[in-house]
Each structure stands twice: as C-alpha cells, then as structure tokens.
Coordinates of C-alpha atoms and ligand atoms in Angstrom, one line a residue:
M1 CA 116.2 90.3 70.4
F2 CA 115.6 94.5 70.7
K3 CA 114.0 95.3 67.0
K4 CA 111.4 97.2 67.2
M5 CA 108.2 95.8 65.8
T6 CA 105.5 97.7 64.4
D7 CA 103.1 98.3 66.8
G8 CA 100.0 96.0 67.8
E9 CA 101.4 93.1 65.7
I10 CA 103.9 90.6 67.8
G11 CA 106.6 89.5 65.7
S12 CA 106.4 86.4 64.4
N13 CA 107.5 83.8 67.0
F14 CA 107.9 80.1 67.9
I15 CA 104.3 79.7 68.6
H16 CA 103.4 81.0 65.3
E17 CA 105.8 78.7 63.6
L18 CA 104.2 75.7 66.1
I19 CA 100.4 77.3 64.8
D20 CA 101.3 77.3 61.2
E21 CA 102.5 73.7 61.4
D22 CA 99.1 72.6 62.6
L23 CA 97.0 74.6 59.7
R24 CA 99.6 73.0 57.1
T25 CA 99.0 69.5 58.7
G26 CA 95.4 70.1 59.1
A27 CA 95.4 69.6 63.1
F28 CA 93.3 72.8 63.1
N29 CA 91.6 74.8 60.4
H30 CA 91.5 78.3 62.5
V31 CA 93.0 79.8 65.5
Q32 CA 90.9 80.7 68.8
T33 CA 93.1 82.2 72.2
R34 CA 91.8 83.0 75.4
F35 CA 93.5 85.2 78.4
P36 CA 92.5 83.7 81.7
P37 CA 93.3 85.0 84.5
E38 CA 92.5 84.4 88.2
P39 CA 90.2 87.4 89.7
N40 CA 92.4 87.5 93.0
G41 CA 94.5 90.5 92.2
Y42 CA 95.0 93.3 89.7
L43 CA 96.7 92.7 86.2
H44 CA 100.1 93.4 86.1
I45 CA 103.2 93.9 83.6
G46 CA 103.7 90.3 83.4
H47 CA 100.1 90.0 82.2
V48 CA 100.4 92.5 79.6
K49 CA 102.8 90.1 78.0
A50 CA 100.4 87.1 78.0
I51 CA 97.3 89.5 77.1
T52 CA 99.2 90.6 74.0
I53 CA 100.4 87.3 73.0
N54 CA 97.1 86.0 73.0
F55 CA 95.2 88.9 71.6
T56 CA 97.8 89.3 68.8
T57 CA 98.2 85.6 68.0
A58 CA 94.2 85.4 66.9
R59 CA 94.3 88.8 65.4
K60 CA 97.0 87.3 63.1
Y61 CA 95.2 84.2 62.1
G62 CA 91.6 85.9 62.0
G63 CA 90.2 84.3 65.1
V64 CA 89.1 85.4 68.2
C65 CA 90.4 85.8 72.0
N66 CA 87.8 85.4 75.1
L67 CA 88.7 86.4 78.2
R68 CA 87.6 83.5 80.5
L69 CA 88.2 84.4 84.1
D70 CA 89.6 81.5 86.5
D71 CA 87.0 81.4 89.1
T72 CA 87.5 77.6 90.1
N73 CA 88.2 78.5 93.6
P74 CA 85.2 80.0 94.9
V75 CA 87.1 81.7 97.9
K76 CA 89.0 84.5 96.2
E77 CA 86.7 85.5 93.6
D78 CA 86.3 89.3 94.2
D79 CA 84.4 91.7 91.9
E80 CA 86.6 94.6 92.3
Y81 CA 89.2 92.4 90.5
V82 CA 86.9 91.2 87.8
N83 CA 86.0 94.8 87.0
S84 CA 89.4 96.1 86.9
I85 CA 90.9 93.2 84.9
I86 CA 88.0 93.9 82.2
E87 CA 88.9 97.6 82.3
D88 CA 93.0 97.1 81.7
I89 CA 92.5 94.7 79.0
R90 CA 90.4 97.3 77.2
W91 CA 92.7 100.1 78.2
L92 CA 95.6 98.2 76.8
G93 CA 93.7 98.4 73.7
F94 CA 92.4 95.0 73.4
E95 CA 88.6 93.9 72.9
P96 CA 87.8 90.3 74.5
N97 CA 85.0 88.5 71.8
R98 CA 83.6 87.3 74.9
I99 CA 83.8 87.5 78.7
L100 CA 83.3 84.3 80.1
Y101 CA 84.2 82.2 83.7
G102 CA 85.7 79.0 84.2
S103 CA 82.2 78.7 86.2
D104 CA 80.5 78.6 83.4
Y105 CA 81.7 74.8 82.5
F106 CA 80.9 73.5 85.9
D107 CA 78.3 71.3 84.5
I108 CA 80.5 69.6 81.6
C109 CA 83.5 69.2 84.4
Y110 CA 80.9 67.7 86.2
E111 CA 79.7 65.4 83.5
S112 CA 83.3 64.8 82.4
A113 CA 83.8 63.4 86.0
V114 CA 81.1 61.2 85.5
M115 CA 82.2 59.6 82.3
L116 CA 85.5 59.1 83.8
I117 CA 84.4 57.1 86.5
K118 CA 82.0 55.0 84.1
K119 CA 85.3 54.6 82.1
G120 CA 87.1 53.3 85.5
K121 CA 89.6 56.5 84.8
A122 CA 88.6 58.2 88.2
Y123 CA 87.6 57.0 92.0
V124 CA 86.5 58.7 95.1
C125 CA 89.1 58.6 97.4
D126 CA 89.1 58.9 101.3
L127 CA 92.2 59.7 102.0
S128 CA 93.2 63.3 103.6
A129 CA 94.8 66.0 102.2
E130 CA 97.8 65.0 104.2
E131 CA 97.9 61.6 103.2
I132 CA 97.1 62.1 99.8
R133 CA 100.5 64.2 99.6
E134 CA 102.4 61.2 101.6
Y135 CA 101.4 59.0 99.1
R136 CA 102.5 60.6 96.3
G137 CA 106.0 60.0 96.4
T138 CA 108.7 62.5 95.2
L139 CA 110.8 63.0 92.0
K140 CA 113.3 60.0 93.1
E141 CA 110.4 57.3 94.4
P142 CA 107.3 56.1 92.6
G143 CA 104.2 56.9 94.6
R144 CA 101.7 54.2 96.5
E145 CA 98.5 53.7 95.1
S146 CA 95.4 54.7 97.4
P147 CA 93.5 51.9 99.0
Y148 CA 90.6 53.3 97.8
R149 CA 91.7 53.1 94.4
S150 CA 89.6 49.8 93.2
R151 CA 86.5 51.2 94.2
S152 CA 84.2 49.8 91.5
A153 CA 82.5 52.4 89.2
E154 CA 79.1 51.8 90.6
E155 CA 80.2 52.5 94.3
N156 CA 82.4 55.6 92.9
L157 CA 79.4 56.8 91.2
E158 CA 77.1 56.4 94.1
L159 CA 79.7 58.5 96.5
F160 CA 80.7 61.3 94.0
E161 CA 76.7 61.7 93.4
R162 CA 76.5 61.8 97.4
M163 CA 79.7 64.2 97.4
R164 CA 77.8 66.5 95.5
A165 CA 74.8 66.4 97.1
G166 CA 76.8 67.3 100.3
E167 CA 76.7 64.2 102.5
F168 CA 80.3 64.6 103.2
E169 CA 82.4 67.2 104.7
N170 CA 85.1 69.5 103.1
G171 CA 88.3 67.3 102.6
Q172 CA 86.7 63.9 103.6
K173 CA 86.4 63.1 100.2
T174 CA 88.2 64.0 96.7
L175 CA 87.7 62.6 93.3
R176 CA 90.7 61.6 91.5
A177 CA 92.0 60.7 88.1
K178 CA 93.3 57.2 88.4
I179 CA 96.7 57.7 85.8
D180 CA 99.8 56.5 87.0
M181 CA 101.3 56.5 90.8
S182 CA 104.7 55.4 89.4
S183 CA 104.6 58.4 86.4
G184 CA 108.0 60.5 86.7
N185 CA 105.6 63.3 86.7
L186 CA 104.0 64.1 90.1
N187 CA 101.1 65.5 88.4
M188 CA 100.2 62.2 86.7
R189 CA 100.1 60.5 89.8
D190 CA 96.3 60.4 90.4
P191 CA 95.6 64.3 90.9
I192 CA 92.6 65.3 92.3
I193 CA 89.9 66.6 90.2
Y194 CA 87.0 67.6 92.0
R195 CA 87.2 68.3 96.1
I196 CA 84.3 69.2 98.2
M197 CA 84.4 73.1 99.5
K198 CA 80.7 73.8 101.0
I199 CA 81.0 77.7 100.2
P200 CA 79.0 79.4 97.6
H201 CA 80.2 80.5 94.7
A202 CA 80.2 84.1 93.2
R203 CA 78.3 83.0 90.1
T204 CA 76.6 79.4 90.8
G205 CA 75.8 80.5 94.0
D206 CA 74.9 77.4 96.4
K207 CA 74.6 75.2 93.5
W208 CA 77.6 73.3 94.3
C209 CA 79.7 72.1 96.9
I210 CA 81.7 70.5 94.9
Y211 CA 84.2 72.0 92.7
P212 CA 86.7 71.0 90.0
M213 CA 90.5 71.8 90.1
Y214 CA 92.2 74.2 87.8
D215 CA 93.7 71.7 85.9
F216 CA 90.3 69.7 85.0
N217 CA 88.6 72.8 84.6
H218 CA 91.3 74.5 82.3
P219 CA 91.4 71.9 79.3
I220 CA 87.6 71.5 79.5
S221 CA 86.9 75.1 79.6
D222 CA 89.7 75.4 76.5
A223 CA 87.8 72.8 74.7
A224 CA 84.2 73.5 75.2
E225 CA 84.5 77.3 74.1
G226 CA 86.6 76.0 71.1
V227 CA 90.1 77.2 72.1
T228 CA 92.6 76.0 69.6
H229 CA 95.8 77.1 71.2
S230 CA 96.0 77.4 74.7
L231 CA 98.8 79.5 75.6
C232 CA 100.4 79.5 78.7
T233 CA 103.6 80.1 81.0
L234 CA 106.2 77.7 81.3
E235 CA 105.1 76.4 85.1
F236 CA 102.5 74.5 83.0
E237 CA 104.5 72.5 81.1
D238 CA 104.7 69.6 83.6
H239 CA 100.8 69.8 83.6
R240 CA 100.7 69.4 79.7
P241 CA 100.5 65.6 80.1
L242 CA 97.2 66.2 82.2
Y243 CA 96.0 68.3 79.8
D244 CA 95.9 66.2 77.0
W245 CA 94.8 63.0 79.3
V246 CA 92.0 64.7 80.6
L247 CA 90.6 65.6 76.9
R248 CA 91.8 62.6 75.4
E249 CA 89.8 60.6 78.2
I250 CA 86.7 62.4 78.0
E251 CA 87.0 61.8 74.2
W252 CA 86.5 65.4 73.1
P253 CA 86.6 65.6 69.5
A254 CA 88.9 68.4 68.7
P255 CA 91.0 68.9 72.0
S256 CA 92.9 72.2 72.2
R257 CA 96.8 72.5 72.2
Q258 CA 98.7 73.8 74.8
I259 CA 101.9 75.7 74.4
E260 CA 104.0 77.4 76.9
F261 CA 106.4 80.4 76.7
A262 CA 108.5 82.0 79.3
R263 CA 107.2 84.4 81.6
L264 CA 108.2 88.2 81.8
N265 CA 110.1 89.2 84.2
L266 CA 111.4 92.7 85.1
N267 CA 114.6 93.8 87.5
Y268 CA 113.2 95.9 90.3
T269 CA 110.0 94.9 89.8
L270 CA 107.3 92.2 91.8
T271 CA 105.1 90.5 89.3
S272 CA 103.5 88.4 91.7
K273 CA 99.7 89.5 92.3
R274 CA 100.1 87.8 95.8
K275 CA 103.0 90.3 96.3
C276 CA 101.5 92.9 95.1
L277 CA 98.2 92.2 97.4
A278 CA 100.8 92.2 99.9
L279 CA 102.0 95.7 99.6
V280 CA 98.9 97.1 99.4
Q281 CA 97.9 95.4 102.7
K282 CA 101.0 96.4 104.7
G283 CA 100.2 99.6 103.7
I284 CA 103.4 100.3 101.7
V285 CA 101.6 101.8 98.5
S286 CA 98.5 103.6 98.7
G287 CA 96.7 100.9 96.6
W288 CA 96.4 98.8 93.4
D289 CA 97.3 102.0 91.4
D290 CA 100.0 103.5 93.5
P291 CA 102.1 105.0 90.6
R292 CA 105.0 102.9 92.1
M293 CA 103.2 99.7 91.1
A294 CA 103.8 97.4 88.3
T295 CA 100.2 96.8 88.0
L296 CA 98.5 98.3 84.7
A297 CA 96.1 100.1 87.3
G298 CA 99.5 101.7 88.7
M299 CA 101.4 102.2 85.3
R300 CA 98.3 103.8 83.9
R301 CA 98.1 106.4 86.7
R302 CA 101.9 106.7 86.6
G303 CA 101.2 108.0 83.2
Y304 CA 103.0 105.0 80.7
P305 CA 101.1 105.0 77.5
A306 CA 99.4 101.8 76.6
R307 CA 101.1 101.8 73.7
A308 CA 104.3 102.1 75.1
L309 CA 103.5 98.8 77.2
R310 CA 102.6 96.6 73.9
N311 CA 105.7 97.8 72.5
F312 CA 107.7 96.9 75.5
V313 CA 106.4 93.2 75.4
E314 CA 107.1 93.1 71.8
T315 CA 110.5 94.6 71.8
A316 CA 111.0 91.9 74.7
G317 CA 110.5 89.4 72.6
V318 CA 108.3 86.0 73.0
S319 CA 110.7 83.1 74.0
K320 CA 110.8 79.8 76.0
T321 CA 113.9 80.3 78.0
Y322 CA 113.9 81.8 80.9
S323 CA 115.1 85.6 81.3
V324 CA 114.8 89.0 83.3
V325 CA 114.3 92.1 81.2
D326 CA 116.1 95.3 82.0
F327 CA 113.6 97.9 83.8
A328 CA 115.5 100.4 81.1
L329 CA 113.7 98.8 78.3
L330 CA 110.1 99.7 79.7
E331 CA 111.2 103.0 80.5
H332 CA 113.0 103.5 77.0
C333 CA 109.8 102.3 75.3
V334 CA 107.7 104.8 77.6
R335 CA 110.0 108.0 76.4
D336 CA 110.0 106.5 72.8
E337 CA 106.3 107.1 72.6
L338 CA 105.9 110.3 75.1
N339 CA 108.6 112.0 72.5
F340 CA 105.9 111.7 69.8
T341 CA 102.7 111.9 71.9
A342 CA 103.4 114.6 74.9
P343 CA 102.8 118.1 74.5
R344 CA 105.8 120.5 76.0
A345 CA 105.4 122.6 78.9
M346 CA 107.7 124.3 81.4
A347 CA 107.3 123.8 84.4
V348 CA 109.9 125.0 87.8
L349 CA 110.0 122.3 90.5
D350 CA 112.2 124.0 92.7
P351 CA 111.8 127.9 92.1
L352 CA 113.8 131.0 92.5
K353 CA 112.8 134.3 92.0
V354 CA 114.4 136.4 89.0
T355 CA 113.7 140.2 88.4
I356 CA 114.5 141.7 85.1
E357 CA 115.6 145.0 85.9
N358 CA 115.6 146.6 82.7
Y359 CA 112.3 145.2 81.4
P360 CA 109.1 147.5 81.9
E361 CA 107.1 147.5 85.1
N362 CA 103.3 145.9 84.3
K363 CA 104.5 144.6 80.6
T364 CA 103.3 141.5 79.6
E365 CA 104.5 140.0 76.3
Y366 CA 103.5 136.3 74.7
F367 CA 105.8 134.0 73.0
D368 CA 104.2 131.4 70.7
V369 CA 106.2 128.1 71.4
L370 CA 105.5 125.0 69.5
I371 CA 103.5 122.1 71.2
N372 CA 105.6 119.4 70.1
P373 CA 109.0 120.1 68.1
E374 CA 108.3 116.7 67.0
K375 CA 105.1 117.3 65.4
P376 CA 104.9 120.6 64.3
E377 CA 101.6 120.2 62.7
L378 CA 100.0 120.2 66.3
G379 CA 100.9 124.2 65.9
T380 CA 101.9 126.6 68.9
R381 CA 100.9 127.6 72.6
R382 CA 101.3 130.9 74.0
M383 CA 103.4 131.5 76.9
S384 CA 103.7 134.8 79.0
F385 CA 106.6 136.4 80.1
S386 CA 107.1 139.5 82.5
K387 CA 109.4 141.2 84.9
Q388 CA 109.3 138.6 87.4
L389 CA 109.9 134.8 86.7
Y390 CA 110.8 131.8 88.1
I391 CA 113.8 129.5 87.2
E392 CA 115.1 126.5 89.1
R393 CA 117.2 126.6 92.0
A394 CA 119.6 124.3 90.4
D395 CA 120.1 126.8 87.1
F396 CA 122.1 128.9 89.7
M397 CA 125.4 129.1 91.1
E398 CA 127.0 131.7 92.7
E399 CA 130.5 130.0 92.4
P400 CA 130.1 128.0 88.9
V401 CA 132.6 125.0 89.0
K402 CA 134.3 124.3 85.6
G403 CA 132.1 123.4 83.2
Y404 CA 128.9 125.0 84.8
F405 CA 127.0 127.0 82.3
R406 CA 123.9 128.1 83.9
L407 CA 123.4 131.3 85.6
S408 CA 126.1 132.6 88.2
P409 CA 126.8 136.5 88.6
G410 CA 128.0 137.5 85.2
A411 CA 126.8 134.7 83.4
E412 CA 124.6 135.2 80.2
V413 CA 122.0 132.6 79.5
R414 CA 119.0 131.9 77.2
L415 CA 115.7 131.7 78.8
K416 CA 114.3 129.0 76.2
S417 CA 112.4 130.4 73.7
A418 CA 112.3 134.0 75.2
Y419 CA 115.5 135.8 75.9
F420 CA 118.9 135.8 77.0
I421 CA 119.5 137.0 80.6
T422 CA 122.7 138.0 82.1
C423 CA 122.7 138.1 86.3
K424 CA 123.8 140.8 88.2
E425 CA 123.4 140.1 91.6
A426 CA 121.8 137.7 94.2
V427 CA 120.0 138.8 96.9
K428 CA 120.2 136.5 100.1
N429 CA 118.2 136.0 103.0
G430 CA 119.6 136.2 106.3
D431 CA 120.9 132.8 106.8
G432 CA 123.0 133.4 103.6
S433 CA 120.7 131.8 100.8
V434 CA 119.4 133.3 97.8
S435 CA 116.1 134.5 97.7
E436 CA 116.2 136.2 94.2
L437 CA 118.4 137.0 91.4
I438 CA 118.3 140.4 89.7
C439 CA 119.0 140.3 85.9
T440 CA 118.8 142.2 83.1
Y441 CA 117.4 141.2 80.0
D442 CA 118.5 141.8 75.8
P443 CA 115.6 142.8 73.9
E444 CA 117.3 142.2 70.7
T445 CA 117.1 138.0 71.4
R446 CA 113.6 137.8 71.0
G447 CA 112.8 134.4 70.5
G448 CA 116.3 133.2 71.9
D449 CA 118.4 133.9 69.4
S450 CA 121.2 137.2 69.4
K451 CA 121.1 139.1 66.3
D452 CA 125.1 139.3 66.6
K453 CA 125.3 135.6 66.7
R454 CA 126.7 135.8 70.0
K455 CA 126.4 132.2 71.8
V456 CA 125.2 131.3 74.9
K457 CA 126.3 127.7 76.5
G458 CA 123.3 127.3 78.7
T459 CA 119.6 127.3 78.2
I460 CA 117.3 127.1 81.1
H461 CA 113.5 126.8 81.5
W462 CA 111.2 129.1 83.1
V463 CA 107.9 130.4 83.9
D464 CA 106.3 133.9 84.2
L465 CA 105.9 134.5 88.1
N466 CA 102.4 136.8 87.2
N467 CA 101.0 134.1 85.3
C468 CA 101.8 130.5 86.9
K469 CA 100.2 127.9 88.8
D470 CA 101.2 126.6 92.2
A471 CA 101.2 122.3 92.0
E472 CA 102.5 119.2 93.9
V473 CA 104.6 116.9 91.7
R474 CA 105.7 113.5 92.9
L475 CA 108.8 112.1 92.0
Y476 CA 108.9 108.4 91.6
D477 CA 112.0 106.2 91.6
R478 CA 111.8 102.3 91.8
L479 CA 109.8 100.7 94.6
F480 CA 113.2 97.9 95.3
I481 CA 116.7 98.4 95.8
A482 CA 117.3 94.9 94.9
E483 CA 117.1 93.5 91.2
N484 CA 115.2 90.4 92.3
P485 CA 112.8 91.8 95.1
S486 CA 110.8 88.9 95.2
D487 CA 112.8 86.9 98.1
E488 CA 111.9 83.7 97.7
T489 CA 113.9 82.3 100.6
E490 CA 111.9 80.4 103.7
N491 CA 110.2 83.2 105.8
G492 CA 111.7 85.4 102.9
D493 CA 110.8 89.2 103.7
F494 CA 110.4 91.1 100.7
T495 CA 110.0 94.3 102.3
K496 CA 113.6 94.7 103.5
N497 CA 114.5 95.2 99.8
L498 CA 112.0 98.3 99.2
N499 CA 113.6 101.8 98.4
P500 CA 113.1 104.1 101.0
D501 CA 113.1 107.4 98.8
S502 CA 110.6 105.3 95.9
L503 CA 108.4 108.7 96.6
R504 CA 109.5 112.3 96.8
T505 CA 106.8 115.4 97.1
V506 CA 107.5 118.3 95.8
R507 CA 105.1 120.9 97.0
G508 CA 104.8 124.6 95.4
A509 CA 106.0 123.8 91.9
K510 CA 105.0 126.3 89.5
L511 CA 103.5 125.7 86.4
E512 CA 103.2 127.2 82.8
S513 CA 99.6 128.6 82.8
C514 CA 98.5 126.3 80.0
L515 CA 98.8 123.3 82.7
S516 CA 95.7 124.9 84.4
E517 CA 93.5 123.2 81.7
S518 CA 94.7 120.0 81.5
L519 CA 92.9 116.8 82.9
P520 CA 93.8 113.9 84.8
G521 CA 95.5 111.7 82.6
D522 CA 97.1 114.2 80.4
T523 CA 100.8 113.8 79.9
F524 CA 103.5 116.2 79.2
Q525 CA 106.9 117.1 78.7
F526 CA 108.5 119.4 81.1
L527 CA 111.1 120.6 79.7
R528 CA 114.6 119.6 80.9
T529 CA 112.6 117.6 83.8
G530 CA 111.0 114.6 82.4
Y531 CA 107.4 113.4 81.3
F532 CA 104.8 114.3 84.1
S533 CA 101.0 113.2 84.2
K534 CA 98.2 114.3 85.7
D535 CA 97.3 112.7 88.9
S536 CA 93.6 112.1 89.8
D537 CA 94.3 113.8 93.1
S538 CA 94.5 116.7 91.5
T539 CA 91.7 119.6 92.2
S540 CA 90.9 122.9 90.3
D541 CA 93.0 124.9 93.0
K542 CA 95.8 122.2 93.5
P543 CA 97.2 119.9 90.3
V544 CA 99.0 116.8 91.4
F545 CA 101.6 115.7 88.7
N546 CA 103.2 112.4 88.4
R547 CA 107.0 111.9 87.1
V548 CA 106.5 109.3 84.7
V549 CA 109.8 109.0 83.7
S550 CA 112.9 111.1 83.5
L551 CA 114.0 112.3 80.4
K552 CA 117.4 110.5 80.5
D553 CA 117.7 107.2 78.4
S554 CA 119.9 104.5 80.3
W555 CA 118.6 102.4 78.0
E556 CA 121.0 103.0 75.2
K557 CA 124.0 102.5 77.8
V558 CA 122.3 98.9 79.0
K559 CA 122.5 97.9 75.1
K560 CA 125.9 99.1 74.7
N561 CA 127.4 97.5 77.8
A562 CA 125.6 94.2 76.8
Ligands
ATP601 P1 100.3 85.8 89.8 O1 101.3 84.7 90.0 O2 100.9 87.0 89.6 O3 99.3 85.5 90.6 P2 99.4 83.8 87.9 O4 100.0 83.3 86.8 O5 98.9 83.5 88.8 O6 100.1 85.1 88.6 P3 97.1 84.3 86.6 O7 96.0 85.2 86.4 O8 96.7 82.7 86.7 O9 97.9 85.1 87.1 O10 97.4 84.4 85.1 C1 96.3 84.4 83.8 C2 97.5 84.5 82.7 O11 99.1 85.4 82.6 C3 98.1 82.8 83.0 O12 98.4 82.5 81.7 C4 99.6 83.1 83.2 O13 100.3 82.3 82.8 C5 100.0 84.4 82.2 N1 100.8 85.2 83.6 C6 101.1 85.8 85.0 N2 102.3 86.6 85.0 C7 102.5 86.1 84.1 C8 104.2 86.9 83.7 N3 104.7 87.2 84.4 N4 104.5 86.8 82.0 C9 103.6 86.1 81.5 N5 102.5 85.9 81.3 C10 102.0 85.8 82.8
MG602 MG1 97.4 81.9 89.8

C-alpha cells in the first residue's frame, strides 16, 4: 500500500479496472471526468485526492477533465471561493479542460423536469418540508405516499410552470420524482428535484426562482457535459440508484457511470469546509491560508510542495474502504520532496554569541558550501566567517550530561563547513545566564576537517554575527491534539481539541546572509532545524519564515510498528 508511485500517474486501482472493463465491453469508447466542488469554502487535503483521481484518470485514458463548480444552491455561492478553487487546482499542477458551472445546465434540468412530468414520473407536491420528512418513513418503516402524488400530468405541468413564474412562495410547493415510497433506499422515496427559492443567483441572476436539487442537477450536468465516469466519494453510493434513475427516465442516450471511492481522512486534521470555515470565523486561525490549516492555501503558504501532496495521495492509495491516513505520511512525503528541492542554509533560532579569541580582528573569510549536497550540480553558496558568530543556545551546556557532544567548557566541536572550535569560557549575566562564549579555533581545520584526523563528535551550525539578518520564525505544531478532532456528537465542539501550542513565534532568529535575497514561497533546509519557507508577511526589513516540517521523520517508525 505504501509503495511510491511515479509522480503524476496514480497507480492502477479499482476505478481503472472498472473503466478498462467499460472500454472492453464497449459501454464507452473514451473517458471523460470532472471535479465538482461546491464553492462554499477553500479546497482542503481531502480534495487533493478527488482532484488527483479525476485528472490523472482522464490523462491515463487520453481524455479530458473539467472543473465544474456546483452552484445549484444560490445562497452559498461566493466569488472568493470560486477563484481560490481555480487557483488551487492550477497550483497543484492540473489544468481543467473547461471551467463550467452546475448552473450552466439549469435549462436542460428544467426541460428534463418537464419531460418527467409528461411521462408521469414527477409531480408537484404541496407538503411542507417537515411533512415530507414525516411521510418519508424510516429505514425500518416504509414511507407514505403524498396526497398530491396522483395529480394529472396536465395539472402538474401547469403548477410547475406557475412555480417557475414565481406565483408561489418559498417552500410552498416542490417538484418530486415519482419513484417508490416503500423503497429500501430513502433517496428513492419520491425525492425532491426542484424547490422554490426566490433568491437571485450569482450567475443566472433572477432568471430562475426555482432551482434543481443537487441529486437532479448532478447526473444531468455529467451527462450533458459528456462525462463518462462520474467519480465521487462513498457517501454518494446510496444516491447512485437515483443518479441512474434520472438519466434512464430522461432517456439520455449515453448515461454517465458513477463510481465511488473512499474519502481521504487524515488524523489530527479537519477535512470539512464547514469546520474549516468555523475555524476562520471564530478567529482560531488567521484565515483560510493560515499555515496550520489543511487547506491547499494553508499548505501552500506553509511551504508544502504541490508534488509532495500529489505523491501523498498516490501513496495513500485509492480504495473503497474507509481508512484514516497517518499525518506522519504526509510529512514524510513533504520531506522526501524538499530533500531534493530545498537549498541548504544556516539559521540560528535561539542565538548565543561566540567570540573566537585567537581569530584576527576585522578579518572576514569565506567558505563555498554546496547549495544542496543531494544535487552537487547546483553548485555552491558563499558563507562568511569572522571573529564573532552566533550558535544555537541549546548547543552549549555548562555541565554536559552523559552523551552530550556539543559545546561545553573545554570541549571541541566542528562548526559545520568551517573550523573546529574549543570553548574556553562562558561569560555570564548578573542572573547567571550565559551571555557569550569565549572560544578558540584551530586554523588547521579549515573546511571542517582536521589534518591530524582528530575526531570531534559534535557538529553544529552557526552564522556570522557581522553578516546575518534578523528574522521572525514561526514554528508550527498540529492544530489539534485529538486524533479525530471532528467531534460529531450532539453539540460536539471540536474547538475543545485544539492544541494550545500550535504556533510558537520566535523573534530575533539570525539568518545566513544568502537568505536575504529569497522571495516569499522560497523554501530552504535550515541545517539541523528543519525545512522553512519564506512567508508572505515578510518585509525587506524583517523576513518571516514558516517551519514547513522538522527534519526528523516519524513515518519510518510508524511503518515499522504497523
Ligand atoms: P466538505 O464536507 O469539506 O464540504 P464536500 O464533499 O462537501 O466536502 P465538495 O466541494 O462537494 O466537498 O467536494 C468536491 C469533490 O471532492 C466531491 O466529489 C467530493 O466527493 C470530493 N471530496 C470532498 N472531500 C473529500 C475527501 N476528504 N476525500 C476525497 N474526496 C473528497
Ligand atoms: Mg458539500
């Protein structure tokens, strides 16, 4: 299951087997898919799975995939969401063949409804929403037929026309499919296919005051658009009989085929637009693109590469069974990608000043260091070195515990790519805290190796105090402490599962000078501390870096224990 796929091609899976079968039997002679989000929020990691499946399946079979924004509900439409969806899909690396809307098919839906009425397969019902619910029955009890079920086709046509003309109020009448009130599938108990909503629509304006329900619009949009395989998540499995019923009854010549797959669930993560919206509205996060959010906008700002996300859903696999994927796998994919793409740099997050006693005053020398040891062909960057440096406060211990190989009085360590230094003295503040280390260096160890093959056990990172840049660094932890943060119980409040330490802001970090030229979105490996991406909050005076992910991979451990 965790085999790594080649990038961009989702491994063969049960969906492809079904499609192969359709092509073999001649049910279809080509393949077309669509990704159909509702523009009521930003896309999240779960959508990456649906997007990847739809686009790569079309590509595999030489077909196309459209983006179709499901705007059947006029209330929820929002331009901000539409734009973010388009941007996110492109950023992920996919280009929709066409950008369409569910509302593009309102005319066909209307004509189809009229056809159903004429065939005696749909009727106008006067029951209220509450009554319809009551009449529907339960899984154990059959439903009861509406008293309006036997209206004649003529009467229904006239009433439906008057619904359209705005003669009735919201909720006063609905159009229902006439299927089977005793069906074991509640979706087949005369579902509503049209409702009155006297609300103008973002795209169709006030042309309509009746709107098709999703379950009616969706199969018709698929078919009218030429979609052959309508790939969706498992919660739509119970809707498939209705999907098929609609296309059969409107006598569509080449009805699309719906195939369901399991949703992507990720532990410690919310994958629901509604709940993500709540996080934004309650001010728990700074916005949809807060780097702690599992939205594409958030993950992009955090510094997750698009390729890592695609690899992640490919590695997690496509199946029909419910599962929860470990967050560690996502981080593993991010590291895997950044290890090859992220230039290396040094940054000291919690600086402690070091003065090299025997290094000449006013001298600066330079070291040429590989930009990325995984890709030597990228060449080198230049680091400066002088008498004063910064190292990480945690790399010094006055009384070292057993197994501590970094700096302590009398101990020698390697400054990565530079020299060996030995600590002579810790200078202290009045309160006993260490303010500075006085060290010596061994000029014979230039480049980080001693000529007499003397070994040091510790290698630490550093920056030149006289040539570095102050920065703010934001360290993130998971947003939730509960494995399944989405509390679905009555009055469930997922905010009680929030991690109070999901963001730690470090001010006064010291960056290697090469980082001054970086742009928002540029991602680096800061030696020993993790991968960091320059945030859009950066100014030329004050760069801000987000920690994308730490260097330690817990995934290998998770896999071993599995
Ligand atoms: P949400 O509950 O977050 O609003 P949704 O299913 O309502 O999600 P849509 O915008 O309707 O979101 O989804 C567009 C497509 O993405 C649908 O085909 C849906 O099945 C799919 N999708 C949504 N969430 C996931 C997920 N977690 N894993 C895989 N596919 C998903
Ligand atoms: Mg939805």
